[in-house]
XYZ file of C-alpha atoms in Angstrom:
448
model
C 156.232 64.168 142.328
C 153.122 62.874 143.329
C 151.849 59.574 141.260
C 148.394 58.704 140.887
C 146.167 55.742 140.249
C 142.516 55.620 139.961
C 141.478 52.100 140.268
C 138.470 50.929 138.848
C 137.689 47.404 139.583
C 139.179 46.523 143.096
C 139.638 43.015 143.208
C 141.337 43.381 139.971
C 143.642 46.073 140.349
C 144.293 47.204 143.923
C 147.541 44.681 144.295
C 149.111 45.468 141.374
C 148.999 49.524 142.050
C 149.958 48.797 145.783
C 152.825 46.839 144.595
C 153.660 49.472 142.220
C 153.338 52.476 144.663
C 156.159 50.216 147.043
C 158.469 50.387 143.945
C 157.745 54.116 143.799
C 157.988 54.581 147.210
C 161.511 53.010 146.743
C 162.295 55.944 144.378
C 160.853 58.653 146.925
C 157.853 59.059 145.055
C 154.501 59.205 146.657
C 151.640 57.432 145.693
C 147.627 58.753 145.575
C 145.174 55.607 145.393
C 141.896 55.166 145.240
C 138.398 55.331 143.532
C 137.006 58.327 141.476
C 138.491 60.917 144.204
C 141.929 60.674 142.668
C 140.483 62.070 139.503
C 138.914 65.000 141.695
C 142.077 65.773 143.452
C 144.702 65.616 140.528
C 141.738 68.155 138.464
C 141.434 70.446 141.138
C 144.279 72.491 140.811
C 147.255 73.123 138.532
C 149.884 71.167 140.607
C 151.899 68.863 138.278
C 151.465 65.128 138.873
C 152.657 61.698 137.203
C 149.313 59.941 136.492
C 148.879 56.321 135.493
C 145.608 56.447 132.859
C 144.168 53.378 132.722
C 140.710 54.276 131.155
C 141.789 56.654 128.314
C 139.408 59.826 130.166
C 140.960 62.448 127.472
C 139.928 65.354 130.026
C 141.920 63.802 132.807
C 145.113 63.299 130.866
C 144.764 66.837 129.139
C 144.351 68.571 132.626
C 147.792 66.656 133.728
C 149.833 67.415 130.729
C 148.575 71.353 130.475
C 149.545 71.946 133.985
C 153.310 70.501 133.175
C 152.484 66.617 134.535
C 153.207 63.550 132.784
C 150.663 60.770 132.125
C 151.923 57.234 131.292
C 148.998 54.780 130.196
C 148.944 51.923 131.949
C 145.936 49.579 130.922
C 144.504 46.976 133.504
C 143.397 44.587 131.121
C 143.150 46.018 127.491
C 146.518 45.831 126.294
C 146.479 42.151 125.800
C 144.577 43.531 122.574
C 146.582 41.738 120.061
C 143.636 39.583 118.731
C 140.904 42.266 119.078
C 139.476 43.658 115.662
C 141.393 46.611 114.011
C 138.653 49.062 115.353
C 139.414 48.103 118.964
C 143.149 48.465 118.639
C 143.031 51.607 116.722
C 140.732 52.843 119.829
C 143.661 52.077 122.092
C 146.227 53.707 119.756
C 144.371 57.005 119.529
C 145.340 57.499 123.196
C 148.934 58.253 121.946
C 147.492 62.096 121.373
C 146.736 62.839 125.029
C 149.833 60.764 126.999
C 153.035 61.061 127.425
C 154.059 57.772 126.549
C 152.332 54.193 126.488
C 153.219 51.472 128.806
C 152.776 48.014 127.091
C 152.399 44.543 128.238
C 154.729 43.119 125.442
C 156.711 43.835 122.305
C 153.702 42.209 120.152
C 151.624 45.067 121.415
C 153.978 47.635 120.798
C 154.546 46.223 117.396
C 150.973 46.672 116.846
C 150.460 50.101 118.007
C 153.420 51.202 115.778
C 151.741 50.920 113.040
C 148.658 53.004 114.169
C 150.359 56.083 115.713
C 152.515 58.999 114.086
C 156.279 57.811 113.537
C 157.273 60.701 115.659
C 155.591 59.117 118.634
C 156.968 55.516 118.154
C 159.789 56.029 120.742
C 156.907 56.763 123.378
C 155.457 53.238 122.949
C 157.794 51.730 125.960
C 157.459 47.789 126.623
C 157.226 47.264 130.497
C 155.102 44.508 131.105
C 152.081 45.143 133.822
C 152.832 45.110 137.563
C 149.559 42.977 138.648
C 151.697 40.102 136.588
C 154.857 40.494 138.438
C 152.721 39.145 141.427
C 151.509 36.194 139.376
C 154.843 34.293 140.445
C 154.969 31.302 142.974
C 156.976 33.483 145.676
C 153.593 35.218 145.791
C 151.384 32.252 146.639
C 151.628 32.798 150.387
C 150.190 36.342 149.768
C 147.482 35.136 148.203
C 146.639 32.508 150.134
C 143.253 32.820 151.582
C 142.846 30.905 154.929
C 139.334 31.368 154.821
C 139.103 29.706 151.390
C 141.149 26.582 152.321
C 139.199 26.094 155.537
C 136.111 25.782 153.626
C 137.024 24.133 150.411
C 140.591 22.514 151.009
C 143.431 22.765 148.705
C 142.340 19.959 146.550
C 139.377 22.215 144.677
C 139.337 22.209 141.088
C 138.733 26.183 140.200
C 136.811 27.008 136.649
C 137.547 30.891 136.147
C 134.528 32.070 133.102
C 134.922 35.101 131.292
C 131.778 35.873 129.330
C 131.111 39.175 130.357
C 129.897 40.048 127.372
C 126.465 37.759 126.910
C 126.381 37.210 130.639
C 127.065 41.139 131.809
C 125.441 41.661 135.217
C 123.997 44.911 133.432
C 122.404 42.865 130.267
C 124.431 42.979 126.852
C 122.057 45.664 125.375
C 122.525 48.372 128.432
C 126.241 47.855 128.744
C 127.147 48.515 125.127
C 124.735 51.416 125.249
C 126.504 52.825 128.311
C 129.815 52.473 126.895
C 128.938 53.908 123.378
C 128.029 56.918 125.194
C 131.681 57.598 126.636
C 133.678 59.638 124.627
C 136.815 57.091 124.748
C 134.718 53.917 123.968
C 132.604 55.424 121.147
C 133.795 52.291 118.897
C 131.186 50.342 120.891
C 128.460 52.473 118.840
C 130.027 51.300 115.540
C 127.681 48.726 113.647
C 130.489 46.299 112.626
C 132.240 46.278 116.190
C 128.289 45.262 117.636
C 128.008 42.998 114.875
C 131.358 41.433 116.357
C 130.324 41.660 119.657
C 127.235 39.682 118.806
C 128.655 36.899 117.197
C 130.945 36.525 120.449
C 128.118 36.542 122.333
C 126.620 33.568 120.684
C 130.204 31.873 121.541
C 130.519 32.659 124.443
C 126.966 31.270 125.501
C 127.110 28.019 124.191
C 130.744 27.564 125.739
C 129.257 28.697 129.080
C 127.001 25.806 129.008
C 129.208 23.539 127.831
C 131.608 24.594 130.987
C 128.744 24.074 133.125
C 128.170 20.761 131.736
C 132.057 19.958 132.320
C 131.366 21.161 136.000
C 128.664 18.573 136.691
C 130.667 15.689 135.083
C 133.800 17.084 137.297
C 131.309 17.191 140.566
C 130.288 13.469 139.724
C 133.679 12.233 138.992
C 135.043 13.858 141.976
C 132.106 13.637 144.829
C 134.584 14.406 147.722
C 136.170 17.512 146.067
C 134.638 21.012 145.679
C 134.038 22.475 142.190
C 134.516 26.384 142.032
C 132.752 28.546 139.500
C 134.350 31.566 139.731
C 132.781 34.098 137.098
C 134.471 37.088 135.823
C 133.643 40.629 137.911
C 131.091 41.890 135.098
C 129.345 38.652 135.269
C 125.797 37.415 136.401
C 126.702 34.807 138.860
C 123.070 33.844 139.052
C 123.351 32.168 135.114
C 125.823 29.694 136.856
C 123.910 29.195 140.063
C 120.589 28.073 139.086
C 122.289 25.619 136.325
C 124.321 23.824 138.989
C 122.310 24.168 142.326
C 121.381 20.564 142.419
C 125.393 19.435 142.856
C 126.459 19.908 146.488
C 129.915 20.102 145.706
C 129.614 23.022 143.128
C 129.841 26.571 144.694
C 129.426 29.451 142.464
C 131.122 32.720 144.126
C 132.814 36.151 142.747
C 133.796 37.024 146.398
C 137.816 37.596 146.927
C 140.469 38.064 144.178
C 140.968 35.584 141.139
C 144.422 34.961 142.756
C 143.400 33.733 146.077
C 141.529 31.119 144.745
C 144.098 30.149 142.496
C 146.760 30.216 144.917
C 145.132 27.138 146.661
C 143.445 25.507 143.477
C 144.551 21.871 142.556
C 143.751 22.922 139.046
C 142.423 25.687 137.105
C 140.014 25.301 133.768
C 139.451 28.158 131.797
C 138.267 28.872 128.005
C 139.773 32.264 127.260
C 140.240 34.009 130.478
C 143.310 35.936 131.422
C 143.305 33.999 134.830
C 144.679 31.066 132.798
C 147.930 32.959 132.146
C 147.923 34.178 135.767
C 147.431 30.772 137.181
C 150.591 29.541 134.557
C 152.947 31.894 136.012
C 151.711 30.807 139.553
C 152.761 27.044 138.682
C 149.224 25.869 138.719
C 147.909 22.767 136.674
C 146.162 24.896 133.722
C 143.385 23.483 131.325
C 141.986 25.278 128.557
C 139.117 24.054 127.691
C 137.955 24.524 124.123
C 134.439 22.153 123.703
C 134.192 24.098 120.234
C 136.146 24.172 116.798
C 134.698 27.846 116.000
C 136.903 29.867 118.436
C 137.474 32.849 116.451
C 135.251 35.261 118.422
C 136.978 34.260 121.642
C 140.428 35.754 122.890
C 143.016 33.872 120.644
C 146.124 34.630 122.737
C 144.002 33.227 126.363
C 143.098 30.352 124.153
C 146.471 29.086 123.843
C 147.325 28.819 127.585
C 147.249 25.588 129.185
C 146.991 22.273 128.196
C 144.012 21.744 125.977
C 141.448 19.386 126.366
C 137.995 19.372 124.036
C 135.881 17.158 126.365
C 134.986 16.724 129.984
C 136.646 13.065 129.691
C 139.693 14.610 128.805
C 139.667 17.254 131.287
C 138.800 14.822 134.070
C 141.990 12.561 133.041
C 144.627 15.589 132.857
C 143.071 16.335 136.536
C 143.563 13.079 137.555
C 147.633 12.843 136.293
C 148.031 15.957 138.990
C 150.581 18.347 137.715
C 151.287 20.429 134.697
C 154.205 18.477 132.492
C 157.334 20.620 132.974
C 158.126 20.751 129.372
C 154.732 22.127 128.832
C 155.211 24.877 131.211
C 158.522 25.785 129.808
C 156.634 25.988 126.201
C 153.881 27.891 127.467
C 156.435 30.708 129.246
C 158.131 31.128 125.964
C 155.072 31.555 123.787
C 154.017 34.045 126.293
C 157.084 36.071 126.502
C 156.442 37.927 123.336
C 153.008 39.225 124.913
C 153.853 39.710 128.427
C 157.363 41.416 129.324
C 156.628 40.231 132.964
C 157.987 36.841 132.096
C 161.781 37.808 131.716
C 161.509 40.784 133.863
C 159.774 42.735 136.462
C 157.408 45.537 135.164
C 157.302 47.483 138.802
C 161.069 48.133 138.457
C 160.769 49.250 134.912
C 157.847 51.385 135.609
C 159.596 52.810 138.401
C 162.699 53.725 136.661
C 160.737 55.570 134.174
C 158.508 57.217 136.485
C 161.851 58.530 138.347
C 163.166 59.907 135.322
C 159.838 61.670 134.453
C 160.061 62.956 138.186
C 163.563 64.386 138.791
C 163.709 68.221 139.653
C 159.935 68.450 139.923
C 158.315 69.370 143.414
C 155.912 66.923 145.030
C 152.678 68.319 145.574
C 151.073 66.325 148.658
C 147.409 66.270 148.812
C 145.157 67.032 152.117
C 142.262 65.072 153.325
C 139.075 66.667 152.849
C 137.530 68.727 155.013
C 134.110 67.770 157.057
C 131.867 69.140 154.054
C 133.823 66.961 151.356
C 133.858 64.035 153.480
C 130.146 64.350 153.893
C 129.365 64.496 150.485
C 131.585 61.346 149.821
C 129.863 59.301 152.574
C 126.061 60.670 151.109
C 127.241 59.676 147.579
C 128.280 55.907 148.823
C 125.223 55.631 151.311
C 122.929 56.602 148.562
C 124.556 53.643 146.141
C 123.789 51.454 149.247
C 120.405 52.352 148.943
C 119.820 52.572 145.391
C 121.563 49.019 145.198
C 118.506 47.464 146.652
C 116.417 48.634 144.093
C 114.681 46.019 142.113
C 115.304 45.442 138.326
C 117.648 47.309 135.960
C 118.609 50.158 138.390
C 119.611 48.271 141.378
C 121.550 45.578 138.883
C 123.482 49.078 137.504
C 123.907 50.311 141.173
C 125.238 46.949 142.717
C 127.569 46.206 139.500
C 129.098 49.693 140.500
C 129.463 48.686 144.012
C 131.023 45.352 142.992
C 133.761 46.933 141.170
C 134.687 48.880 144.076
C 133.403 48.502 147.406
C 134.294 49.999 150.439
C 138.048 49.813 151.206
C 139.666 50.739 154.598
C 142.784 52.116 155.699
C 143.482 48.530 157.313
C 143.016 46.507 154.645
C 145.608 48.778 152.402
C 148.108 48.692 155.409
C 147.338 44.462 155.534
C 148.235 44.320 151.773
C 150.996 46.372 151.904
C 152.849 44.567 154.735
C 151.857 41.147 152.966
C 153.597 42.401 149.731
C 156.850 43.318 151.934
C 156.786 39.932 153.806
C 157.029 38.437 150.100
C 159.795 41.002 149.017
C 161.390 42.151 151.975
C 163.747 44.809 150.154
C 160.536 46.855 149.551
C 160.416 50.006 151.276
C 158.315 50.606 154.603
C 155.499 53.380 153.578
C 153.119 55.362 155.854
C 149.200 55.308 154.485
C 147.248 58.268 155.269
C 143.138 58.247 154.212
C 142.300 61.479 152.443
C 138.241 60.619 152.035
C 136.377 57.555 151.410
C 138.404 54.719 149.504
C 141.102 57.259 148.669
C 144.687 57.101 150.302
C 147.904 58.718 149.975
C 150.830 56.199 150.154
C 154.574 58.034 150.986
C 157.951 56.447 151.693
C 158.641 56.439 155.447
C 162.078 58.878 156.385
């Protein structure tokens, strides 16, 4: 049975998807991986497929189910929703009517959804963890270590990951929320109560972001020979940080590369309520959770518990000077995380591959073919149009640049490089063949 993954944000999702594809190949299952064309492929006919739903797009899910396929909801970031408002939790729960099962990060999330769905569907809540977090492990540090980063910044830099994409969104808050509210699966963003909560979160994010910029300035002064790296969330406007730190020659603001490439070589990682704090903890790094204000009710509550909490620049500097995360603190953090993230005690990719294989048993496998010349030309025309429109000034250009940043050009050589790197870190994974079907879309099949 063909497995299909549509990737929304390349630098956030690709490694986890490719790692899962290798585990599926181990079970003899091929994978279709790429951008929007994945959905075009699976909706173009009536072949049964196993679709990994990550954005709750009901028409695609219904097409798969109506053609005797399987839909496993596997959310890339939203199922850390234990501290989300009830309206958003209910929004995640409602997809149960259009999926075969929901794969959850941890038991805590399963407990929340169990109270929000019909009793007869509770067995379809499956605690698996997420394959992306399998890779947040010390044995994959070599995979993520980027020689270009090390060459430019060394291996003693201090990494500050921000996650303030609500108030500092590249498209602007109003336009971003308006865009979301137009989507059938995210109508909740048009709800006045939800909107009011978001605006409170924006206010908290803005003052915290400014406090983190002040922290960066003091770190830069305390450690003039070390680089301070500010890495905004992919949705954020990096210029907010760049224009406020340009007078410091050892502060760098970048959105280039994957978060774990920066974590892998960092001496310390600082965050406020970002998932990268969780990833850095699992990767064995010194992690500081910066909480300059008491009122954190508008932050992601679970993530604010991840790391050694510091409340002032002076505390942060002292903790960094100590150099490592105390072993006892690390054990406590992992124990605290376990109910929310099954990866702490197991491997999600193995569990999900077993689940997929059980659904695929006895089903004939359809393998899609590359698009013809006209189809290829249409893909390129759309991509080249985006490149041109991204140069437009104002809001239209920002919107297109945001889309391009989410999924930039992906070449076969890059897919193969990553697959080979994953196999080097975990040699028991199988060899696979990669076949480009069209721009940014690939078929990964087990090698005979």
